[in-house]
Amino acid sequence: QVQLVESGGDLVQPGGSLRLSCAASGRIFIIAPMGWYRQAPGKQRELVARISTGGNTNYADSVKGRFTISRDNGKNTVYLQMNSLKLEDTALYYCQLLLAGMNYWGQGTQVTVSS
């Protein structure tokens, strides 16, 4: 069993910054690809950013240049640094881990961008 616990979500003004964290625990014996997704009310869950075991990253076009995903393999933790936040970044952010062909999800952390 794999558990993912996100933290760092908050209410922030436009232009502000937040850093999300996701710690993975459980039956993880290898380094796994991880990512961040988000879901706004009334919309489908969408990919925000992902990072491979080797550290290769890719981002949604909407966050390129503003968000940075990183990982600490020793801690099985992935981070999402979010800068220059916009109103449209408001969503529930989920951490994702791919292991042995299965996707695991955290419970989500709320990010609200509002003036």
JSON list of C-alpha atoms in Angstrom, two decimals:
[
{"chain": "A", "resi": 1, "resn": "GLN", "atom": "CA", "xyz": [0.00, 0.00, 0.00]},
{"chain": "A", "resi": 2, "resn": "VAL", "atom": "CA", "xyz": [1.23, 3.46, -0.95]},
{"chain": "A", "resi": 3, "resn": "GLN", "atom": "CA", "xyz": [0.18, 6.61, 0.83]},
{"chain": "A", "resi": 4, "resn": "LEU", "atom": "CA", "xyz": [0.61, 10.14, -0.48]},
{"chain": "A", "resi": 5, "resn": "VAL", "atom": "CA", "xyz": [0.20, 13.14, 1.78]},
{"chain": "A", "resi": 6, "resn": "GLU", "atom": "CA", "xyz": [0.10, 16.62, 0.31]},
{"chain": "A", "resi": 7, "resn": "SER", "atom": "CA", "xyz": [0.58, 19.88, 2.16]},
{"chain": "A", "resi": 8, "resn": "GLY", "atom": "CA", "xyz": [1.16, 23.55, 1.47]},
{"chain": "A", "resi": 9, "resn": "GLY", "atom": "CA", "xyz": [-2.12, 24.65, -0.04]},
{"chain": "A", "resi": 10, "resn": "ASP", "atom": "CA", "xyz": [-3.42, 28.03, 1.09]},
{"chain": "A", "resi": 11, "resn": "LEU", "atom": "CA", "xyz": [-5.22, 31.23, 0.15]},
{"chain": "A", "resi": 12, "resn": "VAL", "atom": "CA", "xyz": [-2.90, 33.60, -1.70]},
{"chain": "A", "resi": 13, "resn": "GLN", "atom": "CA", "xyz": [-3.24, 36.83, -3.63]},
{"chain": "A", "resi": 14, "resn": "PRO", "atom": "CA", "xyz": [-2.61, 37.02, -7.37]},
{"chain": "A", "resi": 15, "resn": "GLY", "atom": "CA", "xyz": [1.10, 37.27, -8.03]},
{"chain": "A", "resi": 16, "resn": "GLY", "atom": "CA", "xyz": [1.95, 35.40, -4.87]},
{"chain": "A", "resi": 17, "resn": "SER", "atom": "CA", "xyz": [3.80, 32.15, -4.37]},
{"chain": "A", "resi": 18, "resn": "LEU", "atom": "CA", "xyz": [3.20, 28.81, -2.71]},
{"chain": "A", "resi": 19, "resn": "ARG", "atom": "CA", "xyz": [5.18, 25.62, -2.32]},
{"chain": "A", "resi": 20, "resn": "LEU", "atom": "CA", "xyz": [3.35, 22.32, -2.27]},
{"chain": "A", "resi": 21, "resn": "SER", "atom": "CA", "xyz": [4.87, 19.16, -0.85]},
{"chain": "A", "resi": 22, "resn": "CYS", "atom": "CA", "xyz": [3.90, 15.53, -1.23]},
{"chain": "A", "resi": 23, "resn": "ALA", "atom": "CA", "xyz": [5.44, 12.77, 0.84]},
{"chain": "A", "resi": 24, "resn": "ALA", "atom": "CA", "xyz": [5.06, 9.18, -0.28]},
{"chain": "A", "resi": 25, "resn": "SER", "atom": "CA", "xyz": [5.24, 6.29, 2.14]},
{"chain": "A", "resi": 26, "resn": "GLY", "atom": "CA", "xyz": [4.43, 2.64, 2.23]},
{"chain": "A", "resi": 27, "resn": "ARG", "atom": "CA", "xyz": [5.55, -0.19, -0.01]},
{"chain": "A", "resi": 28, "resn": "ILE", "atom": "CA", "xyz": [7.86, 1.84, -2.22]},
{"chain": "A", "resi": 29, "resn": "PHE", "atom": "CA", "xyz": [11.08, 0.03, -2.98]},
{"chain": "A", "resi": 30, "resn": "ILE", "atom": "CA", "xyz": [12.05, 1.86, -6.13]},
{"chain": "A", "resi": 31, "resn": "ILE", "atom": "CA", "xyz": [12.04, 5.47, -7.17]},
{"chain": "A", "resi": 32, "resn": "ALA", "atom": "CA", "xyz": [8.86, 6.19, -9.10]},
{"chain": "A", "resi": 33, "resn": "PRO", "atom": "CA", "xyz": [7.70, 8.90, -11.47]},
{"chain": "A", "resi": 34, "resn": "MET", "atom": "CA", "xyz": [5.59, 11.49, -9.67]},
{"chain": "A", "resi": 35, "resn": "GLY", "atom": "CA", "xyz": [3.46, 14.40, -10.66]},
{"chain": "A", "resi": 36, "resn": "TRP", "atom": "CA", "xyz": [1.01, 17.09, -9.71]},
{"chain": "A", "resi": 37, "resn": "TYR", "atom": "CA", "xyz": [-2.49, 17.39, -11.11]},
{"chain": "A", "resi": 38, "resn": "ARG", "atom": "CA", "xyz": [-5.24, 19.83, -10.33]},
{"chain": "A", "resi": 39, "resn": "GLN", "atom": "CA", "xyz": [-8.99, 20.00, -10.57]},
{"chain": "A", "resi": 40, "resn": "ALA", "atom": "CA", "xyz": [-11.01, 23.20, -10.51]},
{"chain": "A", "resi": 41, "resn": "PRO", "atom": "CA", "xyz": [-14.74, 23.16, -9.76]},
{"chain": "A", "resi": 42, "resn": "GLY", "atom": "CA", "xyz": [-16.68, 21.94, -12.75]},
{"chain": "A", "resi": 43, "resn": "LYS", "atom": "CA", "xyz": [-13.57, 20.96, -14.67]},
{"chain": "A", "resi": 44, "resn": "GLN", "atom": "CA", "xyz": [-11.69, 17.76, -15.32]},
{"chain": "A", "resi": 45, "resn": "ARG", "atom": "CA", "xyz": [-8.51, 16.88, -13.50]},
{"chain": "A", "resi": 46, "resn": "GLU", "atom": "CA", "xyz": [-5.52, 18.07, -15.51]},
{"chain": "A", "resi": 47, "resn": "LEU", "atom": "CA", "xyz": [-1.80, 17.50, -15.45]},
{"chain": "A", "resi": 48, "resn": "VAL", "atom": "CA", "xyz": [0.21, 20.37, -14.00]},
{"chain": "A", "resi": 49, "resn": "ALA", "atom": "CA", "xyz": [3.72, 18.93, -13.95]},
{"chain": "A", "resi": 50, "resn": "ARG", "atom": "CA", "xyz": [5.51, 15.62, -13.67]},
{"chain": "A", "resi": 51, "resn": "ILE", "atom": "CA", "xyz": [9.01, 14.45, -12.97]},
{"chain": "A", "resi": 52, "resn": "SER", "atom": "CA", "xyz": [10.67, 11.21, -13.95]},
{"chain": "A", "resi": 53, "resn": "THR", "atom": "CA", "xyz": [12.90, 9.06, -11.82]},
{"chain": "A", "resi": 54, "resn": "GLY", "atom": "CA", "xyz": [15.87, 10.71, -13.49]},
{"chain": "A", "resi": 55, "resn": "GLY", "atom": "CA", "xyz": [14.61, 14.22, -12.89]},
{"chain": "A", "resi": 56, "resn": "ASN", "atom": "CA", "xyz": [13.25, 14.99, -16.34]},
{"chain": "A", "resi": 57, "resn": "THR", "atom": "CA", "xyz": [10.28, 17.31, -16.12]},
{"chain": "A", "resi": 58, "resn": "ASN", "atom": "CA", "xyz": [7.39, 18.45, -18.22]},
{"chain": "A", "resi": 59, "resn": "TYR", "atom": "CA", "xyz": [4.72, 21.04, -17.58]},
{"chain": "A", "resi": 60, "resn": "ALA", "atom": "CA", "xyz": [1.32, 22.11, -18.74]},
{"chain": "A", "resi": 61, "resn": "ASP", "atom": "CA", "xyz": [1.60, 25.10, -21.05]},
{"chain": "A", "resi": 62, "resn": "SER", "atom": "CA", "xyz": [-0.45, 27.18, -18.64]},
{"chain": "A", "resi": 63, "resn": "VAL", "atom": "CA", "xyz": [2.18, 26.92, -15.89]},
{"chain": "A", "resi": 64, "resn": "LYS", "atom": "CA", "xyz": [5.44, 26.91, -17.84]},
{"chain": "A", "resi": 65, "resn": "GLY", "atom": "CA", "xyz": [7.83, 29.51, -16.52]},
{"chain": "A", "resi": 66, "resn": "ARG", "atom": "CA", "xyz": [5.86, 29.94, -13.31]},
{"chain": "A", "resi": 67, "resn": "PHE", "atom": "CA", "xyz": [5.84, 26.50, -11.66]},
{"chain": "A", "resi": 68, "resn": "THR", "atom": "CA", "xyz": [8.75, 24.23, -10.88]},
{"chain": "A", "resi": 69, "resn": "ILE", "atom": "CA", "xyz": [8.52, 20.58, -9.91]},
{"chain": "A", "resi": 70, "resn": "SER", "atom": "CA", "xyz": [11.34, 18.92, -8.03]},
{"chain": "A", "resi": 71, "resn": "ARG", "atom": "CA", "xyz": [11.93, 15.82, -5.95]},
{"chain": "A", "resi": 72, "resn": "ASP", "atom": "CA", "xyz": [13.99, 14.49, -3.09]},
{"chain": "A", "resi": 73, "resn": "ASN", "atom": "CA", "xyz": [14.45, 10.81, -3.85]},
{"chain": "A", "resi": 74, "resn": "GLY", "atom": "CA", "xyz": [15.86, 10.07, -0.44]},
{"chain": "A", "resi": 75, "resn": "LYS", "atom": "CA", "xyz": [12.63, 11.25, 1.12]},
{"chain": "A", "resi": 76, "resn": "ASN", "atom": "CA", "xyz": [10.24, 10.05, -1.61]},
{"chain": "A", "resi": 77, "resn": "THR", "atom": "CA", "xyz": [8.98, 13.60, -1.69]},
{"chain": "A", "resi": 78, "resn": "VAL", "atom": "CA", "xyz": [7.96, 15.78, -4.60]},
{"chain": "A", "resi": 79, "resn": "TYR", "atom": "CA", "xyz": [7.53, 19.54, -4.50]},
{"chain": "A", "resi": 80, "resn": "LEU", "atom": "CA", "xyz": [5.74, 22.10, -6.61]},
{"chain": "A", "resi": 81, "resn": "GLN", "atom": "CA", "xyz": [6.99, 25.66, -6.38]},
{"chain": "A", "resi": 82, "resn": "MET", "atom": "CA", "xyz": [4.31, 27.96, -7.72]},
{"chain": "A", "resi": 83, "resn": "ASN", "atom": "CA", "xyz": [5.17, 31.58, -8.51]},
{"chain": "A", "resi": 84, "resn": "SER", "atom": "CA", "xyz": [3.22, 34.39, -10.12]},
{"chain": "A", "resi": 85, "resn": "LEU", "atom": "CA", "xyz": [-0.03, 32.72, -9.20]},
{"chain": "A", "resi": 86, "resn": "LYS", "atom": "CA", "xyz": [-3.13, 33.64, -11.15]},
{"chain": "A", "resi": 87, "resn": "LEU", "atom": "CA", "xyz": [-6.82, 33.46, -10.36]},
{"chain": "A", "resi": 88, "resn": "GLU", "atom": "CA", "xyz": [-7.13, 30.54, -12.76]},
{"chain": "A", "resi": 89, "resn": "ASP", "atom": "CA", "xyz": [-4.65, 28.51, -10.74]},
{"chain": "A", "resi": 90, "resn": "THR", "atom": "CA", "xyz": [-7.32, 28.04, -8.10]},
{"chain": "A", "resi": 91, "resn": "ALA", "atom": "CA", "xyz": [-7.96, 24.31, -7.75]},
{"chain": "A", "resi": 92, "resn": "LEU", "atom": "CA", "xyz": [-7.55, 21.24, -5.64]},
{"chain": "A", "resi": 93, "resn": "TYR", "atom": "CA", "xyz": [-4.02, 20.00, -6.28]},
{"chain": "A", "resi": 94, "resn": "TYR", "atom": "CA", "xyz": [-3.33, 16.29, -6.21]},
{"chain": "A", "resi": 95, "resn": "CYS", "atom": "CA", "xyz": [-0.07, 14.43, -5.97]},
{"chain": "A", "resi": 96, "resn": "GLN", "atom": "CA", "xyz": [0.31, 11.36, -8.15]},
{"chain": "A", "resi": 97, "resn": "LEU", "atom": "CA", "xyz": [2.76, 8.47, -8.11]},
{"chain": "A", "resi": 98, "resn": "LEU", "atom": "CA", "xyz": [3.10, 5.79, -10.77]},
{"chain": "A", "resi": 99, "resn": "LEU", "atom": "CA", "xyz": [4.31, 2.46, -9.45]},
{"chain": "A", "resi": 100, "resn": "ALA", "atom": "CA", "xyz": [4.19, -0.93, -11.10]},
{"chain": "A", "resi": 101, "resn": "GLY", "atom": "CA", "xyz": [1.66, 0.30, -13.60]},
{"chain": "A", "resi": 102, "resn": "MET", "atom": "CA", "xyz": [-0.69, 1.71, -10.97]},
{"chain": "A", "resi": 103, "resn": "ASN", "atom": "CA", "xyz": [-1.51, 5.32, -10.24]},
{"chain": "A", "resi": 104, "resn": "TYR", "atom": "CA", "xyz": [-1.69, 6.39, -6.62]},
{"chain": "A", "resi": 105, "resn": "TRP", "atom": "CA", "xyz": [-3.27, 9.66, -5.52]},
{"chain": "A", "resi": 106, "resn": "GLY", "atom": "CA", "xyz": [-3.16, 11.86, -2.48]},
{"chain": "A", "resi": 107, "resn": "GLN", "atom": "CA", "xyz": [-6.21, 13.44, -0.90]},
{"chain": "A", "resi": 108, "resn": "GLY", "atom": "CA", "xyz": [-5.48, 16.86, -2.42]},
{"chain": "A", "resi": 109, "resn": "THR", "atom": "CA", "xyz": [-4.53, 20.25, -1.08]},
{"chain": "A", "resi": 110, "resn": "GLN", "atom": "CA", "xyz": [-6.55, 23.36, -1.85]},
{"chain": "A", "resi": 111, "resn": "VAL", "atom": "CA", "xyz": [-4.94, 26.33, -3.55]},
{"chain": "A", "resi": 112, "resn": "THR", "atom": "CA", "xyz": [-7.07, 29.44, -3.76]},
{"chain": "A", "resi": 113, "resn": "VAL", "atom": "CA", "xyz": [-5.87, 32.54, -5.55]},
{"chain": "A", "resi": 114, "resn": "SER", "atom": "CA", "xyz": [-8.01, 35.53, -4.73]},
{"chain": "A", "resi": 115, "resn": "SER", "atom": "CA", "xyz": [-7.70, 39.24, -4.10]}
]
